[in-house]
């Protein structure tokens, strides 16, 4: 693929349907140097799995990533932001990563989430009230976002009055994920948001330390206490789980609904056989994932698929492309709820497999259960777009759906 054949990986049309571009790259240049980001784009499942497991590609990349996005300076706000982000489990390599992951995972065990299911079901029913009452809603703003923010907020026992602020913060924090922030105003906003959220959570942790409960903040404090290596992690990891969990869940619920609307025969099959629900969740995660890519920093000159990747370059391992790799999935563009051996990469591979994956699955499951009580779904005819999407997260910014009674 020559320079004259360069492709756009940042347009709204790309995010609306990146899969033809991924197919072209996979066939012609599976390790593609994308000049605007000075980074390599990977589209083959085998290469992506190799990178996520190789010590040549590091997760300790906060300084390089934030600096490359123009978010760091010599000011105190920038320094505080870097100090926080450098400690997130997302930005760790072994052995530190394993220690932090063990701390975080205590809040996402099957037993914890199953106890949470009735509470989540109640949140979903509340979110569906507008759709039931009016026969139409924006699946993003009226349904998926309230489910996502209230689910994570309930697990962390965040006061209800503060939840709109957390939703605003979460949206703001994800602006730099894989895509340039763009303006000084936006960069300053991300820095302020990061530090404001940490200040809030620092105060919250101190209150829970004095009066612990059954929430995830209290569990993180309990895991931190007595272990000098984990001092202060209750604040830092709460910051990550709340910030990252909201956008991923919102997009996956929305993407699942849209995928079923685009494939009415699969929606009919699901209505006729609720036993296909788990298959619907996994197939939507594969076919229309909320996560577009996994990025790593090359820390040692290496070759991948015949292409040299120099030390210091970023690679974007396109998990969404791996999910449509014909070497892994037969007929990969087909949306099929009965697909078996659905080994998608949406939540990562190996040690960095997403700690919140089970929560996202549970939220999508309960969202589908409630929505399927409505006899019909149809797109409301209003346009939807992918303006909020980036290399990290992909989902429509709105999705208007009608639920006619007849």
PDB file of N, CA, C and O in Angstrom, residues 16 20 32 38 44 58 72 75 138 140 153 164 189 199 204 252-253 270 274 296 321 374 392:
ATOM      1  N   UNK A  16     -18.331   4.870  11.490  1.00  0.00           N
ATOM      2  CA  UNK A  16     -19.651   4.294  11.250  1.00  0.00           C
ATOM      3  C   UNK A  16     -19.544   2.872  10.728  1.00  0.00           C
ATOM      4  O   UNK A  16     -20.370   2.009  11.058  1.00  0.00           O
ATOM      5  N   UNK A  20     -14.824  -2.527   6.304  1.00  0.00           N
ATOM      6  CA  UNK A  20     -14.221  -2.621   4.965  1.00  0.00           C
ATOM      7  C   UNK A  20     -12.771  -2.121   4.945  1.00  0.00           C
ATOM      8  O   UNK A  20     -11.927  -2.700   4.255  1.00  0.00           O
ATOM      9  N   UNK A  32       0.320  -1.695   9.353  1.00  0.00           N
ATOM     10  CA  UNK A  32       0.239  -0.488   8.524  1.00  0.00           C
ATOM     11  C   UNK A  32       0.696   0.731   9.324  1.00  0.00           C
ATOM     12  O   UNK A  32       0.203   0.981  10.425  1.00  0.00           O
ATOM     13  N   UNK A  38       1.762   8.605  13.593  1.00  0.00           N
ATOM     14  CA  UNK A  38       3.106   8.045  13.700  1.00  0.00           C
ATOM     15  C   UNK A  38       3.076   6.714  14.456  1.00  0.00           C
ATOM     16  O   UNK A  38       3.916   6.421  15.314  1.00  0.00           O
ATOM     17  N   UNK A  44      -4.728  -8.179  11.907  1.00  0.00           N
ATOM     18  CA  UNK A  44      -4.838  -9.640  11.906  1.00  0.00           C
ATOM     19  C   UNK A  44      -4.880 -10.172  13.336  1.00  0.00           C
ATOM     20  O   UNK A  44      -4.081  -9.755  14.193  1.00  0.00           O
ATOM     21  N   UNK A  58       4.705  -2.616  25.585  1.00  0.00           N
ATOM     22  CA  UNK A  58       4.434  -2.318  26.988  1.00  0.00           C
ATOM     23  C   UNK A  58       3.137  -1.554  27.192  1.00  0.00           C
ATOM     24  O   UNK A  58       2.730  -0.744  26.358  1.00  0.00           O
ATOM     25  N   UNK A  72       0.176  17.185  28.310  1.00  0.00           N
ATOM     26  CA  UNK A  72       1.130  17.398  29.390  1.00  0.00           C
ATOM     27  C   UNK A  72       1.909  18.686  29.180  1.00  0.00           C
ATOM     28  O   UNK A  72       2.288  19.035  28.063  1.00  0.00           O
ATOM     29  N   UNK A  75       2.989  22.691  33.972  1.00  0.00           N
ATOM     30  CA  UNK A  75       2.115  23.212  35.007  1.00  0.00           C
ATOM     31  C   UNK A  75       1.744  22.107  36.007  1.00  0.00           C
ATOM     32  O   UNK A  75       1.824  20.917  35.723  1.00  0.00           O
ATOM     33  N   UNK A 138     -34.482   7.788  22.781  1.00  0.00           N
ATOM     34  CA  UNK A 138     -33.100   7.741  22.333  1.00  0.00           C
ATOM     35  C   UNK A 138     -32.418   6.674  23.181  1.00  0.00           C
ATOM     36  O   UNK A 138     -32.259   6.850  24.394  1.00  0.00           O
ATOM     37  N   UNK A 140     -29.463   5.859  23.521  1.00  0.00           N
ATOM     38  CA  UNK A 140     -28.238   6.308  24.186  1.00  0.00           C
ATOM     39  C   UNK A 140     -28.581   7.130  25.430  1.00  0.00           C
ATOM     40  O   UNK A 140     -28.286   6.732  26.561  1.00  0.00           O
ATOM     41  N   UNK A 153     -22.387   3.530  39.610  1.00  0.00           N
ATOM     42  CA  UNK A 153     -22.580   4.378  40.788  1.00  0.00           C
ATOM     43  C   UNK A 153     -23.150   3.584  41.962  1.00  0.00           C
ATOM     44  O   UNK A 153     -22.769   3.803  43.117  1.00  0.00           O
ATOM     45  N   UNK A 164     -24.888  12.805  37.788  1.00  0.00           N
ATOM     46  CA  UNK A 164     -24.744  13.565  36.528  1.00  0.00           C
ATOM     47  C   UNK A 164     -23.346  14.149  36.353  1.00  0.00           C
ATOM     48  O   UNK A 164     -22.818  14.193  35.237  1.00  0.00           O
ATOM     49  N   UNK A 189      -9.727  21.186  29.690  1.00  0.00           N
ATOM     50  CA  UNK A 189     -10.896  20.576  30.301  1.00  0.00           C
ATOM     51  C   UNK A 189     -10.586  19.160  30.797  1.00  0.00           C
ATOM     52  O   UNK A 189     -10.984  18.774  31.900  1.00  0.00           O
ATOM     53  N   UNK A 199      -9.860  14.527  43.273  1.00  0.00           N
ATOM     54  CA  UNK A 199     -10.115  15.238  44.529  1.00  0.00           C
ATOM     55  C   UNK A 199     -11.413  14.747  45.167  1.00  0.00           C
ATOM     56  O   UNK A 199     -11.480  14.523  46.385  1.00  0.00           O
ATOM     57  N   UNK A 204     -14.062  10.980  49.139  1.00  0.00           N
ATOM     58  CA  UNK A 204     -14.972   9.852  49.307  1.00  0.00           C
ATOM     59  C   UNK A 204     -14.279   8.683  50.006  1.00  0.00           C
ATOM     60  O   UNK A 204     -14.851   8.046  50.908  1.00  0.00           O
ATOM     61  N   UNK A 252     -21.789  -0.516  24.354  1.00  0.00           N
ATOM     62  CA  UNK A 252     -22.105  -1.910  24.048  1.00  0.00           C
ATOM     63  C   UNK A 252     -23.606  -2.176  24.072  1.00  0.00           C
ATOM     64  O   UNK A 252     -24.121  -2.926  23.252  1.00  0.00           O
ATOM     65  N   UNK A 253     -24.318  -1.560  24.993  1.00  0.00           N
ATOM     66  CA  UNK A 253     -25.785  -1.690  24.995  1.00  0.00           C
ATOM     67  C   UNK A 253     -26.343  -1.138  23.688  1.00  0.00           C
ATOM     68  O   UNK A 253     -27.158  -1.775  23.011  1.00  0.00           O
ATOM     69  N   UNK A 270     -34.316 -14.299  18.416  1.00  0.00           N
ATOM     70  CA  UNK A 270     -34.107 -14.050  19.841  1.00  0.00           C
ATOM     71  C   UNK A 270     -35.437 -13.954  20.581  1.00  0.00           C
ATOM     72  O   UNK A 270     -35.586 -14.468  21.688  1.00  0.00           O
ATOM     73  N   UNK A 274     -35.536 -17.115  23.943  1.00  0.00           N
ATOM     74  CA  UNK A 274     -34.711 -16.318  24.868  1.00  0.00           C
ATOM     75  C   UNK A 274     -33.419 -17.019  25.270  1.00  0.00           C
ATOM     76  O   UNK A 274     -32.494 -16.381  25.774  1.00  0.00           O
ATOM     77  N   UNK A 296      -0.432  -0.271  22.579  1.00  0.00           N
ATOM     78  CA  UNK A 296       0.767  -0.605  23.327  1.00  0.00           C
ATOM     79  C   UNK A 296       1.936   0.242  22.795  1.00  0.00           C
ATOM     80  O   UNK A 296       1.922   0.701  21.642  1.00  0.00           O
ATOM     81  N   UNK A 321     -11.055  -5.426  14.357  1.00  0.00           N
ATOM     82  CA  UNK A 321     -10.632  -6.075  13.115  1.00  0.00           C
ATOM     83  C   UNK A 321     -10.367  -7.557  13.350  1.00  0.00           C
ATOM     84  O   UNK A 321     -10.729  -8.405  12.524  1.00  0.00           O
ATOM     85  N   UNK A 374     -40.968  -5.347  25.008  1.00  0.00           N
ATOM     86  CA  UNK A 374     -41.687  -4.466  24.080  1.00  0.00           C
ATOM     87  C   UNK A 374     -41.865  -5.225  22.765  1.00  0.00           C
ATOM     88  O   UNK A 374     -40.890  -5.760  22.216  1.00  0.00           O
ATOM     89  N   UNK A 392     -10.298   4.212  20.710  1.00  0.00           N
ATOM     90  CA  UNK A 392     -10.583   3.388  21.885  1.00  0.00           C
ATOM     91  C   UNK A 392     -12.043   2.934  21.908  1.00  0.00           C
ATOM     92  O   UNK A 392     -12.333   1.759  22.132  1.00  0.00           O
TER      93      UNK A 392
END
